[in-house]
Structures are given as structure tokens and as C-alpha cells.
PDB file of C-alpha atoms in Angstrom:
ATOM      1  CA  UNK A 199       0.000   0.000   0.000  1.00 59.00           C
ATOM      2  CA  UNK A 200       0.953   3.711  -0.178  1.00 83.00           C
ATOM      3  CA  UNK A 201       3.528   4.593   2.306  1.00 93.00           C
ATOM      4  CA  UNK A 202       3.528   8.298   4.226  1.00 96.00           C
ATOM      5  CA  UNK A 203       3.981  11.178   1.669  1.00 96.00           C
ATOM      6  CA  UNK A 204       4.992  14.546   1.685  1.00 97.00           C
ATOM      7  CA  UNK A 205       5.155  17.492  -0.367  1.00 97.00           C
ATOM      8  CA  UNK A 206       6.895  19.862  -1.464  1.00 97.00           C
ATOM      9  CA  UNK A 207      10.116  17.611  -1.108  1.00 96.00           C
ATOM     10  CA  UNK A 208      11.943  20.517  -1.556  1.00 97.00           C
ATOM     11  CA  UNK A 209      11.327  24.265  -0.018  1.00 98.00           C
ATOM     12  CA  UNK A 210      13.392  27.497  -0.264  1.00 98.00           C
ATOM     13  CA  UNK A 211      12.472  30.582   1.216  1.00 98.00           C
ATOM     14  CA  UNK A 212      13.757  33.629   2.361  1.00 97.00           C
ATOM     15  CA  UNK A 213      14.279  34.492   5.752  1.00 97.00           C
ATOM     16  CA  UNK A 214      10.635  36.162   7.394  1.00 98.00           C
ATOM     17  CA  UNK A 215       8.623  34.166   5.071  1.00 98.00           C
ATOM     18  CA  UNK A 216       6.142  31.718   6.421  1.00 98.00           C
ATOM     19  CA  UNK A 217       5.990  28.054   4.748  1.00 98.00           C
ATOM     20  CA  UNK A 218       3.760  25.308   5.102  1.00 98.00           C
ATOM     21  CA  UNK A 219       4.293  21.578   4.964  1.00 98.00           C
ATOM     22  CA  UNK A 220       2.035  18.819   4.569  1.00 98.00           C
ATOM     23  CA  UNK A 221       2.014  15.227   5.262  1.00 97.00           C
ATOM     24  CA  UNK A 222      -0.632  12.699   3.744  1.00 96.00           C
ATOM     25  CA  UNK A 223      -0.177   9.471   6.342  1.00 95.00           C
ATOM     26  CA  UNK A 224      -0.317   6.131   5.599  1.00 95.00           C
ATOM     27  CA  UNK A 225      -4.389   5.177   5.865  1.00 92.00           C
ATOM     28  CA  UNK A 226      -5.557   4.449   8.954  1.00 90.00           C
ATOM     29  CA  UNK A 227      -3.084   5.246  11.157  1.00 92.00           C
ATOM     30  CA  UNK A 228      -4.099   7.289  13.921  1.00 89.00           C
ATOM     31  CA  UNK A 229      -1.226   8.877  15.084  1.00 91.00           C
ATOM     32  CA  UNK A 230       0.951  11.091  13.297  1.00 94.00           C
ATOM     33  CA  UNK A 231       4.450  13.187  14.372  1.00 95.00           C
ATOM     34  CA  UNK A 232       6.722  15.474  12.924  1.00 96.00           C
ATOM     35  CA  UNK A 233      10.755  15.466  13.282  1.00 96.00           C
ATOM     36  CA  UNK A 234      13.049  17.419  12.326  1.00 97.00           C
ATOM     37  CA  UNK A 235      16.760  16.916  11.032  1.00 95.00           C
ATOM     38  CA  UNK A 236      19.278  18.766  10.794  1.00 92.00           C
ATOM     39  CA  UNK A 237      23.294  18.813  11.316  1.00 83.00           C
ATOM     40  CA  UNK A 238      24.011  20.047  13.998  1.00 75.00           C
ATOM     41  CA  UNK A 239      21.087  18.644  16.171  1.00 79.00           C
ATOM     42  CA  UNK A 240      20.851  15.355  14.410  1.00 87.00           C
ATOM     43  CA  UNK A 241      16.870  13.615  14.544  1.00 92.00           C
ATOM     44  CA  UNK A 242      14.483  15.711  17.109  1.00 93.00           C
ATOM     45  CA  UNK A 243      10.993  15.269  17.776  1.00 92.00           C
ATOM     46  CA  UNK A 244       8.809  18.115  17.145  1.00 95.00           C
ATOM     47  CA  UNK A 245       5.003  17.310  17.543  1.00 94.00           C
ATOM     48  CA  UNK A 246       2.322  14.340  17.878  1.00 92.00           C
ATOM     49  CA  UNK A 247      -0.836  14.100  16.859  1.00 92.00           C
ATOM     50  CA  UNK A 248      -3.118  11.160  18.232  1.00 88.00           C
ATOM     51  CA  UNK A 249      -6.733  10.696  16.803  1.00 84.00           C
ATOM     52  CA  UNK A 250      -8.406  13.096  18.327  1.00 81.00           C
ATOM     53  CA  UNK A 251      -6.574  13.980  21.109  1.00 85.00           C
ATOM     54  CA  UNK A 252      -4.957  17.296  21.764  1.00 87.00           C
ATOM     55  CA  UNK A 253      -1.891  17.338  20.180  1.00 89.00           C
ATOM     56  CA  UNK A 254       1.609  17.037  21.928  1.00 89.00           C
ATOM     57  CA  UNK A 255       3.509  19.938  21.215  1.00 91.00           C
ATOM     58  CA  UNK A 256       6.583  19.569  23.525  1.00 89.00           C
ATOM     59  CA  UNK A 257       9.253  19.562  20.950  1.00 91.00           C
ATOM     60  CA  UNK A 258       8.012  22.608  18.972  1.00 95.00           C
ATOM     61  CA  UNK A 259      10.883  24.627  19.266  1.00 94.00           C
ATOM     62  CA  UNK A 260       9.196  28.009  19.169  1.00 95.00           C
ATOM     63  CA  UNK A 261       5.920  29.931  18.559  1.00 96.00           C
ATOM     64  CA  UNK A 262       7.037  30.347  15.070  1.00 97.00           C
ATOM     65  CA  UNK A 263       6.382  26.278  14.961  1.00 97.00           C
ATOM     66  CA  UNK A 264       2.856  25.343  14.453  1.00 96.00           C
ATOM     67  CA  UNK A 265       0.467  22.001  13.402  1.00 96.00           C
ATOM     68  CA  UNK A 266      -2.628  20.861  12.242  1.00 95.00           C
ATOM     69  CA  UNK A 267      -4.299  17.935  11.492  1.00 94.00           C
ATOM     70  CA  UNK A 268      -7.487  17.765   9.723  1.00 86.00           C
ATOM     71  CA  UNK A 269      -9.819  14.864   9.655  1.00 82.00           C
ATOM     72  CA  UNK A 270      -7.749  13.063  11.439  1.00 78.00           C
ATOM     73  CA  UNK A 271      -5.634  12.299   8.457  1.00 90.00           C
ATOM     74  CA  UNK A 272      -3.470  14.664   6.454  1.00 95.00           C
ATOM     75  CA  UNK A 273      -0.869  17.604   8.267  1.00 97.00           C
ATOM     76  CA  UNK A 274       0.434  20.879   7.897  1.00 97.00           C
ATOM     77  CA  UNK A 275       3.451  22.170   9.907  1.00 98.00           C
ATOM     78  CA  UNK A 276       3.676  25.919   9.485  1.00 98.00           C
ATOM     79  CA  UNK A 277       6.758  27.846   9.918  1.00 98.00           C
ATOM     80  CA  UNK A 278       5.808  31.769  10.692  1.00 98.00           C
ATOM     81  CA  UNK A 279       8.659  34.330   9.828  1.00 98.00           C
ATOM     82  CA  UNK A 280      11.477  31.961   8.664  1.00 98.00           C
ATOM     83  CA  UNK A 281      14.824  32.378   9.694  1.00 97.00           C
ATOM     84  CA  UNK A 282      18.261  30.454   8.568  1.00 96.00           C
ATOM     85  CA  UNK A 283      18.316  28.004  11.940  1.00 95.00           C
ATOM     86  CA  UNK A 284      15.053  26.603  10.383  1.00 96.00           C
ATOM     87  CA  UNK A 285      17.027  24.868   7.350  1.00 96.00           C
ATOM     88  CA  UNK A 286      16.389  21.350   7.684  1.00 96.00           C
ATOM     89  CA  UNK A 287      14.642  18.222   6.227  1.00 96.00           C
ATOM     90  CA  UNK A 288      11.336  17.885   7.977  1.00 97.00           C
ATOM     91  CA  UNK A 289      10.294  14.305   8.387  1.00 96.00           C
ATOM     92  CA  UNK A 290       6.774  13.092   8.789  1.00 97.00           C
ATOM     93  CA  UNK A 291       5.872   9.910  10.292  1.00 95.00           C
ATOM     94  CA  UNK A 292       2.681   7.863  10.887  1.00 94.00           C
ATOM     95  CA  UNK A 293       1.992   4.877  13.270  1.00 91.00           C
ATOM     96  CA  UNK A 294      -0.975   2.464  13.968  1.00 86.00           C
ATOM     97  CA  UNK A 295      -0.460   1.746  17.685  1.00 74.00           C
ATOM     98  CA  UNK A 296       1.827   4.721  18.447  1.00 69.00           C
ATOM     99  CA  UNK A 297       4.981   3.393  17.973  1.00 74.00           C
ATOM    100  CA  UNK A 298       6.293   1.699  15.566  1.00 85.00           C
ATOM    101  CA  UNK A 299       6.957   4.640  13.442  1.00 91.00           C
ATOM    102  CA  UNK A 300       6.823   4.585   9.276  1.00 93.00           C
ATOM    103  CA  UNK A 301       8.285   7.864   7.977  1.00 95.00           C
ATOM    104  CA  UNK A 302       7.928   9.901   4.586  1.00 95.00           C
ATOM    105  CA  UNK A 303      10.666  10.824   2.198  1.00 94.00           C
ATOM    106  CA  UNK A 304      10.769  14.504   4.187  1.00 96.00           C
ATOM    107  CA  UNK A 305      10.829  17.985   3.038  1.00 97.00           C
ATOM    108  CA  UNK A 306      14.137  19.859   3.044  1.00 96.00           C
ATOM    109  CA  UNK A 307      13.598  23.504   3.434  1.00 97.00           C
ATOM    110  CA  UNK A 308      16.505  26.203   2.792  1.00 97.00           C
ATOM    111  CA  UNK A 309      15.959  29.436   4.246  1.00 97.00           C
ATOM    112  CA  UNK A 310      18.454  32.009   2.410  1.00 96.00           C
TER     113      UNK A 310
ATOM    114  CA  UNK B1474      16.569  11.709  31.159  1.00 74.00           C
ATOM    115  CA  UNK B1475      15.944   8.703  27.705  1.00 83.00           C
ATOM    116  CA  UNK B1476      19.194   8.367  25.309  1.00 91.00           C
ATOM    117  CA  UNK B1477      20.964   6.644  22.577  1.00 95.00           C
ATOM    118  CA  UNK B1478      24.503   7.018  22.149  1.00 96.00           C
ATOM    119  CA  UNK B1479      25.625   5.714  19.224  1.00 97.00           C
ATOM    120  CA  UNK B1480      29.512   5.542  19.807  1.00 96.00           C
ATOM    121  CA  UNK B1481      30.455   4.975  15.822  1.00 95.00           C
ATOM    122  CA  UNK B1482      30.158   8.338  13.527  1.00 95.00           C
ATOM    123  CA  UNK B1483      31.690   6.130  10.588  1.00 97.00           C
ATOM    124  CA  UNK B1484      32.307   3.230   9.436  1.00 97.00           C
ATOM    125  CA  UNK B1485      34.098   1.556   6.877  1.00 97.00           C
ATOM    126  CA  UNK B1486      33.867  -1.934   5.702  1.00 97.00           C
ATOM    127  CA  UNK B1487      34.884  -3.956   2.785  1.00 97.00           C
ATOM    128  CA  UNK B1488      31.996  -5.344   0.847  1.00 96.00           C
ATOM    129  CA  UNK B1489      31.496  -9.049   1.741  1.00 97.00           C
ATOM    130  CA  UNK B1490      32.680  -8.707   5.453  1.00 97.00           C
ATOM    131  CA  UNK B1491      30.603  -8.801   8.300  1.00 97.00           C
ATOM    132  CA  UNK B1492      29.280  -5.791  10.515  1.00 97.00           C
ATOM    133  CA  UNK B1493      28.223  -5.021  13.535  1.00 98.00           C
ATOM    134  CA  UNK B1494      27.195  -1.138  14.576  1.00 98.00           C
ATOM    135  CA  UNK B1495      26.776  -0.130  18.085  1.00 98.00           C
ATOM    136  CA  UNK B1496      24.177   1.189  19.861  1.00 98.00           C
ATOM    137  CA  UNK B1497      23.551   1.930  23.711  1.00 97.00           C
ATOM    138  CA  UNK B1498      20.430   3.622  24.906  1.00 94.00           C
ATOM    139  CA  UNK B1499      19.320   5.020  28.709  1.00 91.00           C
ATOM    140  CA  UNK B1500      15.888   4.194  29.348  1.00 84.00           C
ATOM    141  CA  UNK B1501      13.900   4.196  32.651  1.00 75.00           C
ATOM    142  CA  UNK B1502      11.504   1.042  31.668  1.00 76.00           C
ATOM    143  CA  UNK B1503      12.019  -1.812  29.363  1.00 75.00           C
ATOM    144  CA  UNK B1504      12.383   0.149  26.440  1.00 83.00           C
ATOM    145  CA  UNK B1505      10.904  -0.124  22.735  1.00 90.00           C
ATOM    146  CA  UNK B1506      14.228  -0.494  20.361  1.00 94.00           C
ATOM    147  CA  UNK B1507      14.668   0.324  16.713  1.00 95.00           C
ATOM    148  CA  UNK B1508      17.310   0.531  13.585  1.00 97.00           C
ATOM    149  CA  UNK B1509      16.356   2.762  10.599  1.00 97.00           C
ATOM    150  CA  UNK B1510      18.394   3.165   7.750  1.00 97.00           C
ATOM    151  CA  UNK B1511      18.361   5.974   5.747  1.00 95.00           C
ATOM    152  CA  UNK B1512      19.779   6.553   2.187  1.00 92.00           C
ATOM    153  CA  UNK B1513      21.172  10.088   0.756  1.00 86.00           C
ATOM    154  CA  UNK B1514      18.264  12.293  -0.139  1.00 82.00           C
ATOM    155  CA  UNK B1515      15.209   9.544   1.771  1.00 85.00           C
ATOM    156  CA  UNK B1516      13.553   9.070   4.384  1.00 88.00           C
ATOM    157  CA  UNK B1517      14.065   6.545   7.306  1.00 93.00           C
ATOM    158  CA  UNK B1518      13.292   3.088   6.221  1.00 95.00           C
ATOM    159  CA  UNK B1519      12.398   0.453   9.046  1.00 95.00           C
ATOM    160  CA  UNK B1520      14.567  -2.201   9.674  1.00 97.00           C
ATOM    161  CA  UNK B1521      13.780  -4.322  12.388  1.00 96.00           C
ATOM    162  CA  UNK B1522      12.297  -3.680  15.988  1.00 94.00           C
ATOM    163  CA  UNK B1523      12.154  -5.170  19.485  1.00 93.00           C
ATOM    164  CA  UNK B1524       9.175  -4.699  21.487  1.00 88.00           C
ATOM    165  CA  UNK B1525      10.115  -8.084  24.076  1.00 86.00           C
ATOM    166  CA  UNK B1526      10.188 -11.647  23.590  1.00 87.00           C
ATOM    167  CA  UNK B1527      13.297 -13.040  22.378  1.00 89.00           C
ATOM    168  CA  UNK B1528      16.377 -11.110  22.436  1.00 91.00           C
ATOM    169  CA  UNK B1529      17.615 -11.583  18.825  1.00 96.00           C
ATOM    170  CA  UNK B1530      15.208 -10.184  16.306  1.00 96.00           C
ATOM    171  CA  UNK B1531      15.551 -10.447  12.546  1.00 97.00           C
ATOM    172  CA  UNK B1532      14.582  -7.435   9.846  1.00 97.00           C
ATOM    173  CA  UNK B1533      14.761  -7.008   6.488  1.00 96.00           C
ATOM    174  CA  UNK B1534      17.655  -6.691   4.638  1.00 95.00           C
ATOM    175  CA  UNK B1535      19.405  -9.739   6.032  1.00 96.00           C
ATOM    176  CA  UNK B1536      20.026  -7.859   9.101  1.00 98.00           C
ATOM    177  CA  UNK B1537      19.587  -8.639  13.075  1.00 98.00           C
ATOM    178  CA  UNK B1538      20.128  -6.991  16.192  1.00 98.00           C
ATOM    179  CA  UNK B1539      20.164  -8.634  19.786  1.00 97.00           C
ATOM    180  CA  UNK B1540      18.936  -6.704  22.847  1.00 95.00           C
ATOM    181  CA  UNK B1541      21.579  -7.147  26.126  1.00 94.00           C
ATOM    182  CA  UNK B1542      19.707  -5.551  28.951  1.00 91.00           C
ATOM    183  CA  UNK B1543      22.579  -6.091  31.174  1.00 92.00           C
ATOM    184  CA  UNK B1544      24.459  -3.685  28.745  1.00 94.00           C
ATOM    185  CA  UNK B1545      22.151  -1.824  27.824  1.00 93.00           C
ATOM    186  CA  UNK B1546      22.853  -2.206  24.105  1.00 96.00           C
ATOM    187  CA  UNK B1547      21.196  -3.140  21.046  1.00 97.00           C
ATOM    188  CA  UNK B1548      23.811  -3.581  18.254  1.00 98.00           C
ATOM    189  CA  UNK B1549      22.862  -4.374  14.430  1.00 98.00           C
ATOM    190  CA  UNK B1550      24.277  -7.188  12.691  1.00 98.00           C
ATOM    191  CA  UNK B1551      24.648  -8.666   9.739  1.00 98.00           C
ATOM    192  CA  UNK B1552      27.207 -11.018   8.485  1.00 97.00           C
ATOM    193  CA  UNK B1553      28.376 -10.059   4.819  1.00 97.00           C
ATOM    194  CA  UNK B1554      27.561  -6.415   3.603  1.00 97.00           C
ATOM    195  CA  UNK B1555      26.731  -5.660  -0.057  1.00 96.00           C
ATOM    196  CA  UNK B1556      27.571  -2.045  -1.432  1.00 95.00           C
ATOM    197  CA  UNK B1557      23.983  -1.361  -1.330  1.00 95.00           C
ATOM    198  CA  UNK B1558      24.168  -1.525   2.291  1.00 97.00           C
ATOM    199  CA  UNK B1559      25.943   2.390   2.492  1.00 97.00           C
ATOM    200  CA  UNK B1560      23.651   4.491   4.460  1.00 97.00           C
ATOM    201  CA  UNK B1561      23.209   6.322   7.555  1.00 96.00           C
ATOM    202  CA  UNK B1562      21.582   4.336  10.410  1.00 98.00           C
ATOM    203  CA  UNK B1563      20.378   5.387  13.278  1.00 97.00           C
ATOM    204  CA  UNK B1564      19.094   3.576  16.451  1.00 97.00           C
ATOM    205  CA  UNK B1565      16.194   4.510  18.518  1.00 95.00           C
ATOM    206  CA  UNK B1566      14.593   4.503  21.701  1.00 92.00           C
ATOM    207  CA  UNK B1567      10.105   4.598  21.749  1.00 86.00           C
ATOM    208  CA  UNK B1568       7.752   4.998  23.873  1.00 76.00           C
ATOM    209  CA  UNK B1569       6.028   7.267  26.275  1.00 73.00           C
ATOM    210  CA  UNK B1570       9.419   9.665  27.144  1.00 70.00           C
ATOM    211  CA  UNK B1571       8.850  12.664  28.858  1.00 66.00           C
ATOM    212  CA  UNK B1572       5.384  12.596  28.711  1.00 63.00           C
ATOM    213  CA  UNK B1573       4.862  12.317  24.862  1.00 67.00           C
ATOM    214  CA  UNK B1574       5.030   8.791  22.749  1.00 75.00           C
ATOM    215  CA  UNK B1575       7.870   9.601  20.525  1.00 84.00           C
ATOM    216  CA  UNK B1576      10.821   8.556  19.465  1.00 89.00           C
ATOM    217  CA  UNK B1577      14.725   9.560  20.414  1.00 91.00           C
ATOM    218  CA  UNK B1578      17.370   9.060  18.094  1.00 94.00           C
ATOM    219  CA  UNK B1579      20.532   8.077  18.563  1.00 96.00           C
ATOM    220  CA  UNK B1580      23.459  11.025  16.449  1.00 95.00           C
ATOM    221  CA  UNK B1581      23.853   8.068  13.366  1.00 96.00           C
ATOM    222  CA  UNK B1582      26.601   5.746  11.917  1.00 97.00           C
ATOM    223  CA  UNK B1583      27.453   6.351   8.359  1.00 96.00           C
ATOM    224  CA  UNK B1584      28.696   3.243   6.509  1.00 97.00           C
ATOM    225  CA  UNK B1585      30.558   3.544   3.469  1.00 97.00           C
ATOM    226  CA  UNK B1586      31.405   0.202   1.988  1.00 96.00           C
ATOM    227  CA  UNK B1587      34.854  -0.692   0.108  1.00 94.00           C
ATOM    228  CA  UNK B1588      34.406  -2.718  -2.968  1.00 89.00           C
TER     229      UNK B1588
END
């Protein structure tokens, strides 16, 4: 079956913009998270999303940082006022019992 | 506070030989274990898990990894490497840490194989 997709797969954007990226998970998983990777902090959790639970937003790593997920299915992570610490690939990841994790391709986003 | 130290940044083997990367983790409960692998420019591909049960699990790939509670470890196996096996892999830790179910990551072993 289709795996966990995301899109664009590649973002750049100049610093103060906002972007959005979205995740379609694999069907019928209920939970969803977001990581983020990036050199210097290697592979850090950023947000989880369980059914309908409130979301889990511990890792966010600022107010800029926000989430959504509608119909319990497909996600946006929003990034308000970009700047260059933000470069990174942004994985997506979806589970059926909340932890044994199946991850997308990611999105790498450049801020210049 | 939950860890995994992966002690190897790189590693270099020739391609037929066997390999074993290392992996130690800090965990507070019996923990969830994982290997990814990830190749230049994807995302993190699955390869084998332990939840409990017996200590040596197989994955895909041909690979294994044995969990040694005394040591803490969980190290990935597997005993001749093809050049498709260069990658990045990275170990993790699941479960509920620090109030959220997530997973932590270990920093990553690069492999680069020698034909």
C-alpha cells in the first residue's frame, strides 16, 4: 500500500517568510508526528498528533512552529517568519499503535 | 533523562565482510528499540524492531540486532555487507518519554562500503 507522503520535497524561502508543509499518512493510522533533522542537532521530535486527542507539542521549538491535522488524516506544519536556523529536512511519520513509526521521504527547506 | 549514544560516527567496511554497529540507549523502563536506515536524499526506512520476547530479532535486509539488557545495548548485525548496504543508520529509543510517545534518536553511523 501507499507509504507516508509529503510534499513539497523541496522548499526554499527567504528568511521572514512563512511556509507550510504537509504530510498525507499512511491510511488508517491514527497517530501522526513530525521530526526534524538537521546537522548540527541530528533527529528531534517536534510534535504528535493522536486521533483526536490534543496534540503534543513539547518539541516545537518556538511559537514560530505550528500544526494541524485535519480529519484526522493529512498535516500541515507551518513555519511563521522563517529564519536560517530553520534549514532542515522535515520528516513526517505515521503509526498504527503509536509506535512503531513509518516515515515519509521529508521535506528539506533552505531558508536564504 | 531517555538516550541513545551511538559511539560509531563512521564506518568503513569492505563489501562481503561482516558488521556489527553499536548502539547503547538510557531508558527508565524496558524500552521499545529500533534501527532505521536511511539513504542520501530519503527518508528513514524500518529495519527491524524489538518490542520483548526473544532477544535476537531479525529485519529485512538480512540484518539482526540482539537486545543485552545487562548492557544496555542493542547492536545491528549482519554477516556479509553488499555495497547497497551504504547508508546512515540510526538507532532509537520509543515509547512514552517525557510525557509524549515519541521517538529519540541516537546522532547516526554512516557506513561507506569498500568494494
Amino acid at each position: 500500500g501507499a507509504g507516508v507522503s509529503q510534499s513539497p520535497s523541496n522548499k526554499v524561502t527567504e528568511k521572514g517568510k512563512d511556509v507550510e508543509l504537509r504530510c498525507d499518512p499512511i491510511s488508517g493510522h491514527t497517530a501522526l508526528y513530525w521530526y526534524r533533522q538537521s546537522l548540527g542537532q541530528g533527529l528531534e521530535f517536534l510534535i504528535y498528533f493522536q486521533g483526536n486527542s490534543a496534540p503534543d507539542k513539547s518539541g516545537l521549538p518556538s511559537d514560530r512552529f505550528s500544526a494541524e491535522r485535519t480529519g484526522g488524516s493529512v498535516s500541515t506544519l507551518t513555519i511563521q517568519r522563517t529564519q536560517q536556523e530553520d534549514s532542515a529536512v522535515y520528516l513526517c511519520a505515521s503509526s498504527l499503535l503509536g509506535v512503531e513509526q513509518y516515515f515519509g521521504p521529508g521535506t528539506r527547506l533552505t531558508v536564504t | 533523562a531517555q538516550s541513545v549514544t551511538q559511539p560509531d560516527i563512521h564506518i568503513t567496511v569492505s563489501e562481503g565482510a561482516s558488521l556489527e554497529l553499536r548502539c547503547n540507549y538510557s531508558y527508565g523502563a524496558t524500552p521499545y528499540l529500533f534501527w532505521y536506515v536511511q539513504s542520501p536524499g530519503q527518508g528513514l526506512q524500518l529495519l527491524l524492531k524489538y518490542f520483548s520476547g526473544d532477544t535476537l530479532v531479525q529485519g529485512i535486509k538480512g540484518f539482526e540486532a540482539e537486545f543485552k539488557r545487562s548492557q544496555s545495548s542493542f547492536n545491528l548485525r549482519k554477516p556479509s555487507v553488499h555495497w547497497s548496504d551504504a547508508a546512515e543508520y540510526f538507532c532509537a529509543v520509543g515509547g512514552l518519554i517525557q510525557g509524549a510517545q515519541k521517538l529519540v534518536f541516537g546522532q547516526g553511523t554512516r557506513l561507506t562500503i569498500n568494494p
